[in-house]
Short mmCIF file of C-alpha atoms in Angstrom, two decimals:
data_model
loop_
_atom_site.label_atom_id
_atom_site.label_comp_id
_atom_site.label_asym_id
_atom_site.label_seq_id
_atom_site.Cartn_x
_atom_site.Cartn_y
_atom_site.Cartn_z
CA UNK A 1 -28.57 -34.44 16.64
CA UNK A 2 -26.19 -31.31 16.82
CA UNK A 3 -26.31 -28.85 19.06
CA UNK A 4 -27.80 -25.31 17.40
CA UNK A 5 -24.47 -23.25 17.04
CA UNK A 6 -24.08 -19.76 16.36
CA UNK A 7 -20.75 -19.49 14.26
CA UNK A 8 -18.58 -21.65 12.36
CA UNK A 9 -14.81 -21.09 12.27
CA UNK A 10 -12.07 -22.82 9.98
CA UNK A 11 -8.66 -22.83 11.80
CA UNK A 12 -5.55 -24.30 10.10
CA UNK A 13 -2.58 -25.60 11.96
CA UNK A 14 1.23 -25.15 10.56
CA UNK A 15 4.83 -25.94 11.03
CA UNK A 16 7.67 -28.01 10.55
CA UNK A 17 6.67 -31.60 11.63
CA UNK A 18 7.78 -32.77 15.38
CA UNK A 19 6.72 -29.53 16.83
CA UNK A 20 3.88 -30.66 18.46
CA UNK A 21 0.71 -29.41 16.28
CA UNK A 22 -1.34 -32.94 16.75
CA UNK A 23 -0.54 -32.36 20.28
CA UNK A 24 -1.55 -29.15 21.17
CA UNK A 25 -4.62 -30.09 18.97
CA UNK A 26 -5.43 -32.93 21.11
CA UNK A 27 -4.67 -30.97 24.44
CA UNK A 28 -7.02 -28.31 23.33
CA UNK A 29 -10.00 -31.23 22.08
CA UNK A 30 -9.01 -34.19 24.68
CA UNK A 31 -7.53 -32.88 27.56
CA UNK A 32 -4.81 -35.08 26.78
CA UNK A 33 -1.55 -35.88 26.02
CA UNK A 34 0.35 -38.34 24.09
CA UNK A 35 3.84 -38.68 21.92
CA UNK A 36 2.05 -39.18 18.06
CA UNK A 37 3.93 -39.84 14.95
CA UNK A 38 4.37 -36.95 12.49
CA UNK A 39 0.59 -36.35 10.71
CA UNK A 40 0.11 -37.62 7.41
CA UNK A 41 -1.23 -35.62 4.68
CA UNK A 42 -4.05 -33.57 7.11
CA UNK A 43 -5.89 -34.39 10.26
CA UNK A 44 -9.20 -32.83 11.23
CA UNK A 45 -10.92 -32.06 14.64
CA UNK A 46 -13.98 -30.52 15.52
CA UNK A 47 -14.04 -28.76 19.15
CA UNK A 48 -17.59 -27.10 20.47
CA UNK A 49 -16.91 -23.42 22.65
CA UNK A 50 -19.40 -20.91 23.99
CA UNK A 51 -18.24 -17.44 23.88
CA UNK A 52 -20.29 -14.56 24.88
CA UNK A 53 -23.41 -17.04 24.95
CA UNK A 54 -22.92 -17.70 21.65
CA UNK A 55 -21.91 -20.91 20.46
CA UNK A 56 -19.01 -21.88 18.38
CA UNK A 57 -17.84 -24.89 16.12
CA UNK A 58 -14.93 -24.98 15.15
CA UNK A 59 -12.71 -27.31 12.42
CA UNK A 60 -9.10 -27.35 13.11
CA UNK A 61 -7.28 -28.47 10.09
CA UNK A 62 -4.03 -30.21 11.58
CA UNK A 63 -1.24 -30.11 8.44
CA UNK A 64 1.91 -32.30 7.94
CA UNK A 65 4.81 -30.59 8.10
CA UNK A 66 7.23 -32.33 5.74
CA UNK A 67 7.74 -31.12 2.30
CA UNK A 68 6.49 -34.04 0.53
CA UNK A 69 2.82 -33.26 2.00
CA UNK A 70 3.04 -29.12 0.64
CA UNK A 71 1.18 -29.47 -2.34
CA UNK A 72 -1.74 -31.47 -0.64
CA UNK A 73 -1.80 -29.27 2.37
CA UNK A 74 -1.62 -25.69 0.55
CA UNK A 75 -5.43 -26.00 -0.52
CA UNK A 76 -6.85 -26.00 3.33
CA UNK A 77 -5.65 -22.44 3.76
CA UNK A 78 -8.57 -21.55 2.06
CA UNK A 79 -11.17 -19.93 3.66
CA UNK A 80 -9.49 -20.25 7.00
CA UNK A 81 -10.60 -17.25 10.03
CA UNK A 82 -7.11 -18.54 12.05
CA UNK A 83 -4.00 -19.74 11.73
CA UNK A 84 -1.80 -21.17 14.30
CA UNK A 85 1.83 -21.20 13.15
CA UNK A 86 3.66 -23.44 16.03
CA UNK A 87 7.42 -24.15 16.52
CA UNK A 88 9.04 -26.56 19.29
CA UNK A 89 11.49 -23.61 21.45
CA UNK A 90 13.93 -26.50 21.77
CA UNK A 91 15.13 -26.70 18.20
CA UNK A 92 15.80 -23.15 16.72
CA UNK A 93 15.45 -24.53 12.34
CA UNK A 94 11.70 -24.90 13.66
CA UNK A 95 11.35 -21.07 14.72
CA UNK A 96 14.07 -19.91 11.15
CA UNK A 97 11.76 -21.80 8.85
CA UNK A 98 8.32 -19.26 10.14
CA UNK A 99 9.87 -16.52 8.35
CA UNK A 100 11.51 -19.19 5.91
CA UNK A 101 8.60 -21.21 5.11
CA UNK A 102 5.47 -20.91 7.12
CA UNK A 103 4.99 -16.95 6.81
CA UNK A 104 5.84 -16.96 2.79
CA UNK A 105 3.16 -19.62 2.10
CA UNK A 106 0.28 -18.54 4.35
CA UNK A 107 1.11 -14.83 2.74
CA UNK A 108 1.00 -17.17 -0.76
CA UNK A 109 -1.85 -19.18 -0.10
CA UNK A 110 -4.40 -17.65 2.48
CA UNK A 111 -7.69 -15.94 0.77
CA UNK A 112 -8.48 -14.29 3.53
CA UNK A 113 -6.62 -10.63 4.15
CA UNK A 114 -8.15 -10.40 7.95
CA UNK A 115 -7.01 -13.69 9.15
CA UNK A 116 -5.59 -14.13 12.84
CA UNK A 117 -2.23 -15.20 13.28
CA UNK A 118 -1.24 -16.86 16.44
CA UNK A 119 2.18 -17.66 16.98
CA UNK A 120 3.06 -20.67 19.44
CA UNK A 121 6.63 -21.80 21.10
CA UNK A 122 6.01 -25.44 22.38
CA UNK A 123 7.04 -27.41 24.51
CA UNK A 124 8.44 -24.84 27.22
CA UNK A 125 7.92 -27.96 29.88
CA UNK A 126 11.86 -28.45 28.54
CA UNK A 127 13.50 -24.79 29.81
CA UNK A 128 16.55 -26.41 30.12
CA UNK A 129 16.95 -27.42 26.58
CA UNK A 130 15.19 -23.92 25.18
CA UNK A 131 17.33 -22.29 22.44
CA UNK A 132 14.77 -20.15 21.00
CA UNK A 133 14.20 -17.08 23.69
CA UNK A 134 10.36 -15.39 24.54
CA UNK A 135 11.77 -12.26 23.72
CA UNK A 136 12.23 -13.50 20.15
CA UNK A 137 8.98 -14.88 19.83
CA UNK A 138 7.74 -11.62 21.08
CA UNK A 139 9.43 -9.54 18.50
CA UNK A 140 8.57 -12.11 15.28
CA UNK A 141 5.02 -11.59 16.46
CA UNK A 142 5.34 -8.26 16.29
CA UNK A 143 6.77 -7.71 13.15
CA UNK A 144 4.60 -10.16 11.36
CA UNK A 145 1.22 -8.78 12.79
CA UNK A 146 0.76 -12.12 14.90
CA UNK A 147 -0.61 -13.11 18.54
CA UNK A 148 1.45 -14.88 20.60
CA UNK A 149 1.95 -17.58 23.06
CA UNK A 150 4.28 -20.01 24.74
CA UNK A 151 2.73 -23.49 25.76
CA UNK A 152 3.00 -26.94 26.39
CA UNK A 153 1.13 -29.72 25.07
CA UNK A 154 2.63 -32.35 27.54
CA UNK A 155 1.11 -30.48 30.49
CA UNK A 156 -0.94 -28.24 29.16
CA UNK A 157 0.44 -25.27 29.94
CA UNK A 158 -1.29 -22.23 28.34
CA UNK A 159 -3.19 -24.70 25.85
CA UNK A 160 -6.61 -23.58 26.64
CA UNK A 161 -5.43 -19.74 26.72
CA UNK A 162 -3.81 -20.36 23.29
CA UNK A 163 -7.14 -20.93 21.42
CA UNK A 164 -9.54 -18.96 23.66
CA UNK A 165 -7.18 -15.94 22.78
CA UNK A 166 -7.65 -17.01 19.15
CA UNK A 167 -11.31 -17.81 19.02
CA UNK A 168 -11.75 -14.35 20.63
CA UNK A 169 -9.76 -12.36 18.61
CA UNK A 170 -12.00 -13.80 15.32
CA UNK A 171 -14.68 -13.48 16.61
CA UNK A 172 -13.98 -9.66 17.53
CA UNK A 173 -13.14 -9.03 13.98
CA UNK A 174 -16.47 -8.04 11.69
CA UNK A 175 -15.79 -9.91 8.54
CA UNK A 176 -14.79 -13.27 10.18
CA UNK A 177 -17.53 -13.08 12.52
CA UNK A 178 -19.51 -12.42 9.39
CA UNK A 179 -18.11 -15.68 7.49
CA UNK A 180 -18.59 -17.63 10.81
CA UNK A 181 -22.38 -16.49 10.33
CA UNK A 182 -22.29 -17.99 6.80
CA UNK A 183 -20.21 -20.97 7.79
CA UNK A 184 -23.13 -22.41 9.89
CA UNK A 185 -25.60 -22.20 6.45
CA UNK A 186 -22.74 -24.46 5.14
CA UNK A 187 -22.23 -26.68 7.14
CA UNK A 188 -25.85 -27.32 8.14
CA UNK A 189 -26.19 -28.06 4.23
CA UNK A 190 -22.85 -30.20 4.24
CA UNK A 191 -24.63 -32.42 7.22
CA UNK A 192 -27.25 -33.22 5.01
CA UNK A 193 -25.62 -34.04 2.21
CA UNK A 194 -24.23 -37.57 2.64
CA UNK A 195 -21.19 -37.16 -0.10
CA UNK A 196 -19.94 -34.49 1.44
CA UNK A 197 -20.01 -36.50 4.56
CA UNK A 198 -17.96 -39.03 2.76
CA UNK A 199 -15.74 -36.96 1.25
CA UNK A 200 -15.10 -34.84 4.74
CA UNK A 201 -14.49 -38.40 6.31
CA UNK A 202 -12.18 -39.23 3.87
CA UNK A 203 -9.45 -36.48 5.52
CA UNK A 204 -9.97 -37.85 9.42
#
């Protein structure tokens, strides 16, 4: 049986595909590391944290980044409290196609006005082939009301850090700590009811 929990938080994962959002994901759940092929469609992980004494659960959608996948993956911005918007600092399209791509649509399809923004340059465990600077990270964060972080999947660099900022950051915000509240009614309910179950497994 579950473990009582507190709150319930929906975070979404996006970017262009190859930057490394089903690693980091599996950094942050596992504790490890591997070279995966680019998601298909949407991948979902559930990750247990205590903050304050209170205890967290919380569903990270992991979305595909190819265009193909768009349609599909536009609907899981619903409802989200975070959204981690990642790009690899070796190839510089991946960092253009925030403002490009990933800023327009989570502007076009988030319902949530006080959402947390994290932004994320991976895979800094290649300096020497970095074309996309901190500084420039620093300054789309700023101008697009977003945290941010550099990190590395492969050796989990600033991984941990990268969420906990998140997580805390939600949770210090009144209406998403609110939702979280609600989210726990829901998802007890969702347990219980074995189509959801099926339908929920259906997206793993």
């Amino acid at each position: 049986m579950e473990t009582q929990i507190d709150y319930f938080f929906k975070l979404l994962m996006i970017g262009d595909s190859g930057v490394g959002k089903s690693s980091l994901l599996l950094s942050f759940t596992a504790g490890t590391f591997d070279e995966l092929s680019p998601t298909i469609g949407v991948d979902f992980k559930v990750k247990h944290v205590t903050v304050g004494g209170k205890k967290l659960k919380l569903a990270i959608w992991d979305t595909a980044g190819q265009e193909r996948f768009r349609t599909l993956t536009s609907s899981y911005y619903r409802g989200a409290q975070g959204v981690v918007m990642v790009y690899d600092v070796t190839r510089r399209e991946t960092f253009t196609n925030l403002s490009e791509v990933w800023a327009k649509e989570f502007e076009l399809y988030s319902t949530n006005q006080d959402c947390i923004k994290m932004l994320v340059g991976n895979k800094v465990d290649k300096e020497s082939q970095r074309v996309v600077t901190k500084k420039e990270g620093i300054e789309f964060a700023r101008e697009n009301g977003c945290l941010f972080i550099e990190c590395s999947a492969k050796t989990h660099v600033n991984v941990q850090q990268c969420f906990d900022e998140l997580v805390l950051k939600i949770v210090d915000t009144p209406s998403l700590l609110a939702e979280g509240a609600k989210g726990v009614k829901k998802n007890m309910f969702n347990q219980k009811t074995p189509e959801a179950n099926a339908a929920t497994g259906a997206c793993c």
